[in-house]
mmCIF file of N, CA, C and O in Angstrom:
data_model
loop_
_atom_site.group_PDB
_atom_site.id
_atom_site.type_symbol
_atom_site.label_atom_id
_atom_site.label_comp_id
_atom_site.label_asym_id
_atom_site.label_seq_id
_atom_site.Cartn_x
_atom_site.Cartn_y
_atom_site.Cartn_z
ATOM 1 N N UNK A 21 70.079 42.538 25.701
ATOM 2 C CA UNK A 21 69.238 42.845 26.835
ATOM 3 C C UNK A 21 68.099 43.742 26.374
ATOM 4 O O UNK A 21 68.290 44.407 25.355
ATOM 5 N N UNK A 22 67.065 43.825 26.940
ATOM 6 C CA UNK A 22 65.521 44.685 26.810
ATOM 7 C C UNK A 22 65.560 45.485 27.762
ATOM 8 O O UNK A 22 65.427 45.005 28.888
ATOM 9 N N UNK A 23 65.785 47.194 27.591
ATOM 10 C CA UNK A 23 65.583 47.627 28.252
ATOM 11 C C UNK A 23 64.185 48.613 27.661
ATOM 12 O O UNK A 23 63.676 48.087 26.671
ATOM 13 N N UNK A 24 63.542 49.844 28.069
ATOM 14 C CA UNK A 24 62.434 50.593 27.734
ATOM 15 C C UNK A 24 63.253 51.608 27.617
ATOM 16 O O UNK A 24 64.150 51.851 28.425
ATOM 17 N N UNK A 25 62.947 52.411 26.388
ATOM 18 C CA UNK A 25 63.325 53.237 25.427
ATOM 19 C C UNK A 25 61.982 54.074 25.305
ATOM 20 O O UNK A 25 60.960 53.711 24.722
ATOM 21 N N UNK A 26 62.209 55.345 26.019
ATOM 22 C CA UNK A 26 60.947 55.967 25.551
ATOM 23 C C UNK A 26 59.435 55.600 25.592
ATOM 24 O O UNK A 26 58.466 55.982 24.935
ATOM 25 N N UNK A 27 59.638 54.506 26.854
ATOM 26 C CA UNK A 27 58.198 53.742 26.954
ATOM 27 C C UNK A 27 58.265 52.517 25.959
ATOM 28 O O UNK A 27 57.530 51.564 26.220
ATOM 29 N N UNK A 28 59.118 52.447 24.789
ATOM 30 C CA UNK A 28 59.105 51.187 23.917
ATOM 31 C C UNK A 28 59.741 50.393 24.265
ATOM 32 O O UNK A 28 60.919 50.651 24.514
ATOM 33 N N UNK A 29 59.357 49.409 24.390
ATOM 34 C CA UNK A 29 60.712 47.815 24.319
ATOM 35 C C UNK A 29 62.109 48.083 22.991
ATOM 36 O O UNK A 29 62.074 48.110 21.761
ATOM 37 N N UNK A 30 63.006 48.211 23.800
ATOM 38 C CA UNK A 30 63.994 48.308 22.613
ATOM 39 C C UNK A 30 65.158 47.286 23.065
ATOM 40 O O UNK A 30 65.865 47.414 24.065
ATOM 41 N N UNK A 31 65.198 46.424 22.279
ATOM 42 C CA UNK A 31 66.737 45.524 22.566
ATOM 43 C C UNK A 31 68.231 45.687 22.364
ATOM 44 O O UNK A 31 68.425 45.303 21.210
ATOM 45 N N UNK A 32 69.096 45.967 22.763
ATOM 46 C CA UNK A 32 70.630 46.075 22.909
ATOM 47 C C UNK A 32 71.514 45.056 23.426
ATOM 48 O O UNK A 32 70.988 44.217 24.158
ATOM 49 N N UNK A 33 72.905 44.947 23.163
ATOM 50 C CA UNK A 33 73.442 43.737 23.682
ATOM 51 C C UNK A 33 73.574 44.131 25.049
ATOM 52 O O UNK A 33 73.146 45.068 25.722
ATOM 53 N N UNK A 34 74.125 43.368 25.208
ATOM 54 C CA UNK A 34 74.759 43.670 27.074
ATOM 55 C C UNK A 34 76.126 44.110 27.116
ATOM 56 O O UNK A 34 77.086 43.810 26.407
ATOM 57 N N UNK A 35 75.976 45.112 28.387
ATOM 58 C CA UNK A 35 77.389 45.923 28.411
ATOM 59 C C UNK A 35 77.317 47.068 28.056
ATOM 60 O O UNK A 35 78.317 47.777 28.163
ATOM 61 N N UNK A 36 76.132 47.580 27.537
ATOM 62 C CA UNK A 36 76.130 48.997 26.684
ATOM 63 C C UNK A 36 76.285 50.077 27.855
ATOM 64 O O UNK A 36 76.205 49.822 29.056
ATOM 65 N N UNK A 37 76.551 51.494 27.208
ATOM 66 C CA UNK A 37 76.517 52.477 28.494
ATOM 67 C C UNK A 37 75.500 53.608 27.503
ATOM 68 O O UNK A 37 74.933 53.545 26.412
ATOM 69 N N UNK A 38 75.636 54.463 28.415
ATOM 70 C CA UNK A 38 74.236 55.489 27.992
ATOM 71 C C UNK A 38 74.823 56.088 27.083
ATOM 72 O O UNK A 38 74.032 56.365 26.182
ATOM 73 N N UNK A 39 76.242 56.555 26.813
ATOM 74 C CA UNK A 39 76.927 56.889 25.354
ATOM 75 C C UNK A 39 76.684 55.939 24.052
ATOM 76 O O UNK A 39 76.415 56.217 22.883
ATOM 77 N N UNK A 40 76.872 54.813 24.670
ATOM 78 C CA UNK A 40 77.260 53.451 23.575
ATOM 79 C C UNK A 40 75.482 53.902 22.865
ATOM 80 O O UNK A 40 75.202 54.121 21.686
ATOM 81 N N UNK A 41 74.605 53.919 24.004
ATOM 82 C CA UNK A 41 73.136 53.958 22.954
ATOM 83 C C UNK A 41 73.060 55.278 22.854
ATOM 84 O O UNK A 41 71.837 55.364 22.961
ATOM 85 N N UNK A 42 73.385 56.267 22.743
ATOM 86 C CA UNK A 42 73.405 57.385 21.807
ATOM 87 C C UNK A 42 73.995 57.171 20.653
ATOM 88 O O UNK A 42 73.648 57.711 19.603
ATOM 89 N N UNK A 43 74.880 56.405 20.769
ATOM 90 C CA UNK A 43 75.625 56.802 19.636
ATOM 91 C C UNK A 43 74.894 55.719 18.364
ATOM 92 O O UNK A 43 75.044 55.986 17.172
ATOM 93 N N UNK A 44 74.046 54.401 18.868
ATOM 94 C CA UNK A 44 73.354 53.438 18.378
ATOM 95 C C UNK A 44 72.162 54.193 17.720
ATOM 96 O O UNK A 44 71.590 53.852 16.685
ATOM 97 N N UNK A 45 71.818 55.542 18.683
ATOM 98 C CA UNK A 45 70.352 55.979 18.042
ATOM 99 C C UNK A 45 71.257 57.188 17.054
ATOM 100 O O UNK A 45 70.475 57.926 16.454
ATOM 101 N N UNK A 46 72.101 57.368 16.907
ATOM 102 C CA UNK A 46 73.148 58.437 16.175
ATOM 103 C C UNK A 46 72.380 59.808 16.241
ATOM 104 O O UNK A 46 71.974 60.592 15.384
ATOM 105 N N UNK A 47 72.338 59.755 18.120
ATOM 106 C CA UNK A 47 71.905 60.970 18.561
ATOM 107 C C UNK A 47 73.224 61.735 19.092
ATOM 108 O O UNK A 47 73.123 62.915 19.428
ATOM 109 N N UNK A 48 74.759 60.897 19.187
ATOM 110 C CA UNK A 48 75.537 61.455 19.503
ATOM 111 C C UNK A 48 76.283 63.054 19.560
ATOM 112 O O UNK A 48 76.544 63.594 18.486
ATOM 113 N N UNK A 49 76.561 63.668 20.689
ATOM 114 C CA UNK A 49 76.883 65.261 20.335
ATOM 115 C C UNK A 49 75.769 65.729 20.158
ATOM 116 O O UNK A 49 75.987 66.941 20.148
ATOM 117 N N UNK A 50 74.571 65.563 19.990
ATOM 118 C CA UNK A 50 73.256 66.465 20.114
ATOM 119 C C UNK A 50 73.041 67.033 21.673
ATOM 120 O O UNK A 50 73.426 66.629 22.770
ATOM 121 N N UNK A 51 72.234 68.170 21.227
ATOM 122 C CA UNK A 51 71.959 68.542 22.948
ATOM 123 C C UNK A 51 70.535 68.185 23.253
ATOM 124 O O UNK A 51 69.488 68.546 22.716
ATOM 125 N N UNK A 52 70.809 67.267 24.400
ATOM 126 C CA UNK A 52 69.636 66.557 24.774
ATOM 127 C C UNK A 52 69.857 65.834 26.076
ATOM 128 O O UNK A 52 71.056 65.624 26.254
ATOM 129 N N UNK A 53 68.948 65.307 27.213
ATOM 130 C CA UNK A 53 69.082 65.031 28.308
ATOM 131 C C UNK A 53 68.872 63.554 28.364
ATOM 132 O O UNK A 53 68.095 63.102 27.523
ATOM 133 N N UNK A 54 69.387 62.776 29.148
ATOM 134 C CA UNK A 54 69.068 61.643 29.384
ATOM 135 C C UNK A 54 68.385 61.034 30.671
ATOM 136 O O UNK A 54 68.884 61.512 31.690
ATOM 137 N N UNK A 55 67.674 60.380 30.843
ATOM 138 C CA UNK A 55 66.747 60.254 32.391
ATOM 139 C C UNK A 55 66.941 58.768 32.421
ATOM 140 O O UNK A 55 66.293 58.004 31.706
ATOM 141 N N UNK A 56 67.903 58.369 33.317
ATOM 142 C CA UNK A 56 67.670 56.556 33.279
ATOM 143 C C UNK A 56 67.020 56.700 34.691
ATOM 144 O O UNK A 56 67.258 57.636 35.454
ATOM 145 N N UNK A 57 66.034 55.495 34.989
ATOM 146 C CA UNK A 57 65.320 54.953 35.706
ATOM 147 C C UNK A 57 65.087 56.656 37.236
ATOM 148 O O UNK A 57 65.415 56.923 38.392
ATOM 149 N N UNK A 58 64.351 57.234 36.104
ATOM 150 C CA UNK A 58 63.775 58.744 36.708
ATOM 151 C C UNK A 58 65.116 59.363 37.239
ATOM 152 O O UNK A 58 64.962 60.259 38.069
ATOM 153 N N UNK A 59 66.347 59.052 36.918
ATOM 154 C CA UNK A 59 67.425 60.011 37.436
ATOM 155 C C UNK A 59 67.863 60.808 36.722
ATOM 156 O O UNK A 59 67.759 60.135 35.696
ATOM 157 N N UNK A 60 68.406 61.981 36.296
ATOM 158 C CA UNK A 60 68.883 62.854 35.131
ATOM 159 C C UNK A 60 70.163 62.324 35.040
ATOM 160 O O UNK A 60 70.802 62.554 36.067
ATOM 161 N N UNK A 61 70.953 61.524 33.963
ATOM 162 C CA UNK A 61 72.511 61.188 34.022
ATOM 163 C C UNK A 61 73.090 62.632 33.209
ATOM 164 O O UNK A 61 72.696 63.265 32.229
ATOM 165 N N UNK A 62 74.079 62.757 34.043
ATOM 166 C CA UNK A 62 74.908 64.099 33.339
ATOM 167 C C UNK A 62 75.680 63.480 32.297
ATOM 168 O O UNK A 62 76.003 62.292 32.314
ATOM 169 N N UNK A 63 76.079 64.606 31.053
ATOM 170 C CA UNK A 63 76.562 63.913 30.350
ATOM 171 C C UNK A 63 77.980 64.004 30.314
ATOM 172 O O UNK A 63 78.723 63.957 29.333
ATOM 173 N N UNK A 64 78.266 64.147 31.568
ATOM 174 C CA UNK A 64 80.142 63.777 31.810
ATOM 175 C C UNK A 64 80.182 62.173 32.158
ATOM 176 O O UNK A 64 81.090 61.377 31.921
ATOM 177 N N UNK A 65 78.620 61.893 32.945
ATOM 178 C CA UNK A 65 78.657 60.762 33.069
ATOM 179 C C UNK A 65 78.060 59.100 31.707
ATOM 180 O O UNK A 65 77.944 57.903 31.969
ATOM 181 N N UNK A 66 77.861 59.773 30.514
ATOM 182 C CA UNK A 66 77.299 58.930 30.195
ATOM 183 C C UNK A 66 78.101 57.808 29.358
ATOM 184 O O UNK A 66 77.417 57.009 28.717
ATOM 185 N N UNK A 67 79.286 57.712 29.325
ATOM 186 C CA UNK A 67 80.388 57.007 29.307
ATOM 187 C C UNK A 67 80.467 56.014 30.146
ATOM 188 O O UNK A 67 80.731 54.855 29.824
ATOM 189 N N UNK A 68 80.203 56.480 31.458
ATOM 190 C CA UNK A 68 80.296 55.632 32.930
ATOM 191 C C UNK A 68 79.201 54.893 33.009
ATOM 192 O O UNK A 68 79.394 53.861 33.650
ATOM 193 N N UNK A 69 77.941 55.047 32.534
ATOM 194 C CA UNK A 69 76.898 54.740 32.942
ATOM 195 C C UNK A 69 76.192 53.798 32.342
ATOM 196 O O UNK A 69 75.503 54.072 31.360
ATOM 197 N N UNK A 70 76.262 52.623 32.823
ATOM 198 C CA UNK A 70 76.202 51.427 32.090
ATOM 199 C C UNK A 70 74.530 51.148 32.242
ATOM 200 O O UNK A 70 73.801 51.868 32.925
ATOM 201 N N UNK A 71 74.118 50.100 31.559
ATOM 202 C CA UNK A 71 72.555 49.740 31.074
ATOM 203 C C UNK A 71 72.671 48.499 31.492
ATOM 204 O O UNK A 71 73.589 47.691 31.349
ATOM 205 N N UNK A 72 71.376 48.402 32.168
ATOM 206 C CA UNK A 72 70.931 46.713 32.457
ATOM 207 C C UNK A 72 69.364 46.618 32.017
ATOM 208 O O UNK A 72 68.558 47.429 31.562
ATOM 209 N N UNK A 73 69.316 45.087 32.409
ATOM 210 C CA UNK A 73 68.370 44.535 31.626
ATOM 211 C C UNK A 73 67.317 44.881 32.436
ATOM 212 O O UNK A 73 67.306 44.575 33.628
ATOM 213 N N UNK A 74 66.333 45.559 31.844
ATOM 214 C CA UNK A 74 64.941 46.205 32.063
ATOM 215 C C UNK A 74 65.116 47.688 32.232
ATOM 216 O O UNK A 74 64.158 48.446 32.081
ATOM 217 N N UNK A 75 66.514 48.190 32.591
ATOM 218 C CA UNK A 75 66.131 49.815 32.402
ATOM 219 C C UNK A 75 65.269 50.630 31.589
ATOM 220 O O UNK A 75 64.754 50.257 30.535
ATOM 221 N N UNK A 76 65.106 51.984 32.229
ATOM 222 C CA UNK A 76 63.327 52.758 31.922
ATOM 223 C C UNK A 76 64.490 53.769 31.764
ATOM 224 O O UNK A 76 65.172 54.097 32.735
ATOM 225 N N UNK A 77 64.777 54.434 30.066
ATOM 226 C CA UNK A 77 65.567 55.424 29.766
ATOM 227 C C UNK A 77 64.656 56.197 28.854
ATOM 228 O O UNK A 77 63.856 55.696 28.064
ATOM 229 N N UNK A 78 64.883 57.543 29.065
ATOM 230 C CA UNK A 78 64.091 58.926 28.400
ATOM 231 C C UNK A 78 65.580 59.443 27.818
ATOM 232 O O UNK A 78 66.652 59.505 28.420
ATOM 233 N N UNK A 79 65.219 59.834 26.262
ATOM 234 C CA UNK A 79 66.210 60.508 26.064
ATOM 235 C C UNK A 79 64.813 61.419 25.613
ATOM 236 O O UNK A 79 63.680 61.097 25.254
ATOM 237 N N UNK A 80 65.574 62.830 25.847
ATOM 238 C CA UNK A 80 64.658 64.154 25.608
ATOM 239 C C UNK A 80 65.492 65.250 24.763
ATOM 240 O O UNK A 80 66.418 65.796 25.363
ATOM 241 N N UNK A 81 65.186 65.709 23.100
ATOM 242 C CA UNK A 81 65.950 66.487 23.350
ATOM 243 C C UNK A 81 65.860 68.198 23.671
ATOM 244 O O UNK A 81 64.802 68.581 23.170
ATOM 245 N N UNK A 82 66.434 69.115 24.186
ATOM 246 C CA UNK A 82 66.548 70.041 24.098
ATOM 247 C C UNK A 82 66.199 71.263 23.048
ATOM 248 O O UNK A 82 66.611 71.267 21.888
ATOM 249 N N UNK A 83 65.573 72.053 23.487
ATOM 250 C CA UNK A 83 64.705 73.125 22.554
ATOM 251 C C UNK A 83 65.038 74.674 23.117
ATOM 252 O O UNK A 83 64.534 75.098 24.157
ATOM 253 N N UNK A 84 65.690 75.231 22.526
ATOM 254 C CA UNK A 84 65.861 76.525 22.926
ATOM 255 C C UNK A 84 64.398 77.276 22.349
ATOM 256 O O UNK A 84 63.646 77.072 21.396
ATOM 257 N N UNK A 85 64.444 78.126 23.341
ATOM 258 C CA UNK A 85 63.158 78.961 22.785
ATOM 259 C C UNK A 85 63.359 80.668 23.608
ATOM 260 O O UNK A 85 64.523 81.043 23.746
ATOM 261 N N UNK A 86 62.494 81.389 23.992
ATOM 262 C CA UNK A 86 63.076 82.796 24.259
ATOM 263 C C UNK A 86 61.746 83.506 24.162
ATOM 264 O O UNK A 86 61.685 84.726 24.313
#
């Protein structure tokens, strides 16, 4: 399936969840936020949170600063 990755066309099979493509971009365990289709998914949920064809996903990561 084609979903948008950061504004890019990026292809994945079908069935994936918002973990499954972390772990594809081996951003896994990093601290960083995920935004599917302008919603913030928590990441208790990103196991649950499955991908379809044309989703608009932001992964962002996190920057401590002070």
């Amino acid at each position: 399936m084609l979903i948008q990755l950061n504004g890019e066309p990026y292809q994945l099979p079908a069935g994936q969840t918002v973990a499954d493509l972390l772990v594809r971009l081996e951003l896994s365990g990093r601290r960083l936020a995920v935004e599917l289709n302008r919603d913030i998914v928590p990441r208790s949920a990103h196991a649950a949170t499955a991908l379809s064809e044309g989703d608009h996903v932001e992964v962002v990561h996190a920057i401590g600063g002070g």
